[in-house]
Coordinates of C-alpha atoms in Angstrom, one line a residue:
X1 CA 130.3 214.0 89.1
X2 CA 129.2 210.4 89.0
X3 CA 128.4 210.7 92.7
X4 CA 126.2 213.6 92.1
X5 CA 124.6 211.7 89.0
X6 CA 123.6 208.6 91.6
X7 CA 122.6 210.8 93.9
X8 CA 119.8 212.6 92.1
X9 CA 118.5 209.8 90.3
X10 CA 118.3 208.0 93.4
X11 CA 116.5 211.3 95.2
X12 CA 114.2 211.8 92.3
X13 CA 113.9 208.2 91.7
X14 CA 112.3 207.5 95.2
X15 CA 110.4 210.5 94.8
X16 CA 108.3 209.7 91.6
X17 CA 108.3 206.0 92.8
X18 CA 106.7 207.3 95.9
X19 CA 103.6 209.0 94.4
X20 CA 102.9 205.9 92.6
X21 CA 103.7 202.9 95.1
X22 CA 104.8 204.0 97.9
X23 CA 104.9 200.9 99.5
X24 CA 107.1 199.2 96.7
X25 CA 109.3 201.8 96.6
X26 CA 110.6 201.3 100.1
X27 CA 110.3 197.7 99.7
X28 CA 112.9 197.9 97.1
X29 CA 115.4 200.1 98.5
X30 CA 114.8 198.4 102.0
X31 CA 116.1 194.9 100.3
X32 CA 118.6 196.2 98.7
X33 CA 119.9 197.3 101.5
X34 CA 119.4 193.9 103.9
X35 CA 120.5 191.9 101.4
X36 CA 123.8 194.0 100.5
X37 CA 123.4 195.0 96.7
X38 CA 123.7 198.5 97.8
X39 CA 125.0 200.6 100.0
X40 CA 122.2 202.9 101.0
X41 CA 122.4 206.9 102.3
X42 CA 122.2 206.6 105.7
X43 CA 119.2 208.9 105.4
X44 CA 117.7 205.6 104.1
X45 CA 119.6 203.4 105.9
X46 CA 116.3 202.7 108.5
X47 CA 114.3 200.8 104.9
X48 CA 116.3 197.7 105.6
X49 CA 115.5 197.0 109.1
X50 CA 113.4 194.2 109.5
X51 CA 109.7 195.7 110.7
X52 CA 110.2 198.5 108.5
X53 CA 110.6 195.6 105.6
X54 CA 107.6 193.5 107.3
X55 CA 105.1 197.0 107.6
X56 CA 106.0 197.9 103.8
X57 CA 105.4 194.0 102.7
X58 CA 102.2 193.9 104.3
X59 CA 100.6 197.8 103.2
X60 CA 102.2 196.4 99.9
X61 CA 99.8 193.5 99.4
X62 CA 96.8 195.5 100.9
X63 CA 97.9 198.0 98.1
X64 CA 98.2 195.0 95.8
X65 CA 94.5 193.7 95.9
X66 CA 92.8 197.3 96.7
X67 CA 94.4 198.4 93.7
X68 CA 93.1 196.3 91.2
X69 CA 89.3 196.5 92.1
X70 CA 87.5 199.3 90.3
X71 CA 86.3 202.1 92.7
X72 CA 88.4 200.7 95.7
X73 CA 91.2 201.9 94.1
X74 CA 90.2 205.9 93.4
X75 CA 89.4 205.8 97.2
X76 CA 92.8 204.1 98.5
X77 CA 94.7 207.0 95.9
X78 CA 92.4 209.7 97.2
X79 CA 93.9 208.8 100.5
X80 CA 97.1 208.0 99.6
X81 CA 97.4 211.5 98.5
X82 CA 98.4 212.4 102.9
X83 CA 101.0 209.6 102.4
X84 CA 102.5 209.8 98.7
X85 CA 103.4 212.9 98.8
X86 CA 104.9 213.6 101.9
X87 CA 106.6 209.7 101.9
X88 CA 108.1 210.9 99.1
X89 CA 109.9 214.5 99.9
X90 CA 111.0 212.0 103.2
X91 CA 112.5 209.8 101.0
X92 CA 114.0 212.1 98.7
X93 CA 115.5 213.8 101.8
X94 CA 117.1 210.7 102.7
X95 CA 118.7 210.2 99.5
X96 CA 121.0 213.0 99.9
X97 CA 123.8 211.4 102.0
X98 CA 125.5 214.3 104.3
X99 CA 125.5 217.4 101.6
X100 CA 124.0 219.5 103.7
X101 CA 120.6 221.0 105.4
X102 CA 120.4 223.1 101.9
X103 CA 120.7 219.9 100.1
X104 CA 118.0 218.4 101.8
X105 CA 115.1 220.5 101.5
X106 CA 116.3 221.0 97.8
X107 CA 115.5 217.6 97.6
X108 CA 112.4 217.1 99.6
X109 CA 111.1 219.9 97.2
X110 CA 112.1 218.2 94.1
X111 CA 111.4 214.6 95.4
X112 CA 108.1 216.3 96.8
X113 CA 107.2 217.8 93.3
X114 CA 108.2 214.4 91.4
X115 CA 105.8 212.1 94.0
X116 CA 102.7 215.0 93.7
X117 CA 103.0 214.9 90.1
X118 CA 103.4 210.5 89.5
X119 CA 100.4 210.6 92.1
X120 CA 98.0 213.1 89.9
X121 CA 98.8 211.0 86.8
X122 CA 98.4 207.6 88.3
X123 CA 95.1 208.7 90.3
X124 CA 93.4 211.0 87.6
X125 CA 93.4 208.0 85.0
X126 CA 92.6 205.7 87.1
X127 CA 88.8 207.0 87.2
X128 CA 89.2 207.4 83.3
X129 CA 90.2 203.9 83.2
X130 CA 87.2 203.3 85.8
X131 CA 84.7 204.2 83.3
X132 CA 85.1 201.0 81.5
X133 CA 83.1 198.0 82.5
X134 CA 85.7 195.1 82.5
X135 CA 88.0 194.9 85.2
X136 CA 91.1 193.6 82.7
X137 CA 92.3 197.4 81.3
X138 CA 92.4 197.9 85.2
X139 CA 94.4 195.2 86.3
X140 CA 97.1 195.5 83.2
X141 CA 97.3 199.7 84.7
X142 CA 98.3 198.5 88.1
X143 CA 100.1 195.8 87.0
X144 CA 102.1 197.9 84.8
X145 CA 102.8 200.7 87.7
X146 CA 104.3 198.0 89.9
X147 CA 106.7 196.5 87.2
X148 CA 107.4 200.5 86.2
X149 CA 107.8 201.6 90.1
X150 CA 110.3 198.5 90.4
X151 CA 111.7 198.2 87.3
X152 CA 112.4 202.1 87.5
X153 CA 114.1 201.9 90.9
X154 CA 116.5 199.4 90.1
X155 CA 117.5 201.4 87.0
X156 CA 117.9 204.4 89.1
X157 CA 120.0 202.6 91.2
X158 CA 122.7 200.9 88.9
X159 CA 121.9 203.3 85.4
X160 CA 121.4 206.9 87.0
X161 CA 122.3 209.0 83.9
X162 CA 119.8 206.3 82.0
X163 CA 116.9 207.1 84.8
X164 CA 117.3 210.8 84.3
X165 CA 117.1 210.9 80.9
X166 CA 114.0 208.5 81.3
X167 CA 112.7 210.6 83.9
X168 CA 112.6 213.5 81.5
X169 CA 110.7 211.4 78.8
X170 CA 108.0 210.6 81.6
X171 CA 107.9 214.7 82.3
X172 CA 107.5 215.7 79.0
X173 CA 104.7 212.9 78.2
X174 CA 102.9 214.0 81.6
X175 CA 102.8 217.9 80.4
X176 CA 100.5 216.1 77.1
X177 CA 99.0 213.4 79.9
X178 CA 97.6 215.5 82.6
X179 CA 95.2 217.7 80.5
X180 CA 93.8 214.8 79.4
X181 CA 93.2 213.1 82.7
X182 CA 92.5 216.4 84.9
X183 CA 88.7 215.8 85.3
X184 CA 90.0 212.6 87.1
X185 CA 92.2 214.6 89.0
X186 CA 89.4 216.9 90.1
X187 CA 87.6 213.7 91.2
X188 CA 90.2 212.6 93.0
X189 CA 90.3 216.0 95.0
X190 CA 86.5 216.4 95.2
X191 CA 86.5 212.9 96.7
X192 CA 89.3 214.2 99.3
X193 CA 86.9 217.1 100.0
X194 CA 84.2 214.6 100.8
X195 CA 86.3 212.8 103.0
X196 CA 86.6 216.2 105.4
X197 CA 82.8 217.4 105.2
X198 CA 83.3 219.4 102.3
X199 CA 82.9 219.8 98.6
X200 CA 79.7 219.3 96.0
X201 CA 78.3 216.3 95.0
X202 CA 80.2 216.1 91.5
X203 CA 83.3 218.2 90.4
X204 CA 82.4 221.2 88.5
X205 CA 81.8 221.0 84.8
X206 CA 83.9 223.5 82.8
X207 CA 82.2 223.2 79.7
X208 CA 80.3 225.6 78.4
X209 CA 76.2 225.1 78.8
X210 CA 74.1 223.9 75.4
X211 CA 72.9 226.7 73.0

């Protein structure tokens, strides 16, 4: 039972990490495995070799500095949106050590759902957040992801039963979040759109016209 309690915080763990630092995410797992704190799946196993380690330290610090710089950042999560969310049902994948093909996709799925979801919440208020002329409310939001996307792995890691239940606090708070934040969502999609040739010029406005 305990094994199966590791195993899904670490699968859902790396997934929701995933749609909000990617990049950190396999930083931590891949130098926890170098430096022998953990055993990882052998899914995973490839984090802790030494370019992977080097590639995910270097996209980390471009993430680092893009993300703090109003505007810069909506575009680096508008295209993060092809790596996020795909990284992250990878990762999950990994996670699940021999159990099975079955066990797998379950878990790409899941860790698939958990990285789309972190990704529309950290992206779509971002442009909220981008509204607001000083750069400080900005920097304390990314600030505060990395510490979480950290912070969160390593109590995945050595308090599963804690992460899960943590994991559903974060769930239930995103079902009241992502309302709020969905016009930044559709931004972050409309600006995707753009990207490929398509899309208007602003997202649509649902509400309804003056009388």
């Amino acid at each position: 039972m305990d094994d199966l309690i590791q195993t899904l915080a670490l699968s859902t763990g790396v997934g929701w990490a995933s749609g909000i630092n990617v990049y950190a995410a396999i930083l931590v797992l891949g130098l926890l495995g170098a430096t022998g704190t953990m055993d990882l799946p052998v899914g995973l196993d490839i984090l802790s070799d030494p370019l992977v380690l080097l590639a995910a330290a270097v996209m980390y610090l471009i993430e680092f500095f893009a993300d703090k710089v109003p505007g810069v950042d909506t575009a680096w999560d508008s295209l993060h949106t092809f790596v996020r969310i795909p990284a992250g049902a990878l990762l999950a994948a990994g996670a699940v050590d021999d159990m099975g093909i079955g066990a797998d996709i379950a878990a790409a799925l899941l860790g698939g759902g958990l990285a789309a979801v972190s990704h529309a919440a950290k992206s779509g208020s971002r442009v909220l957040i981008n509204t607001s002329p000083e750069p400080f409310t900005n920097w304390t939001a990314s600030l505060t992801e990395d510490v979480g996307v950290i912070g969160g792995l390593l109590i995945a890691v050595n308090h599963p039963a804690v992460f899960l239940a943590l994991l559903a606090v974060f769930l239930l708070l995103l079902v009241w979040l992502l309302p709020k934040v969905w016009r930044g969502v559709q931004r972050v999609f409309h600006y995707v759109a753009r990207l490929f040739g398509g899309g208007r010029d602003e997202p649509a406005d649902d509400r309804p016209p003056p009388r």
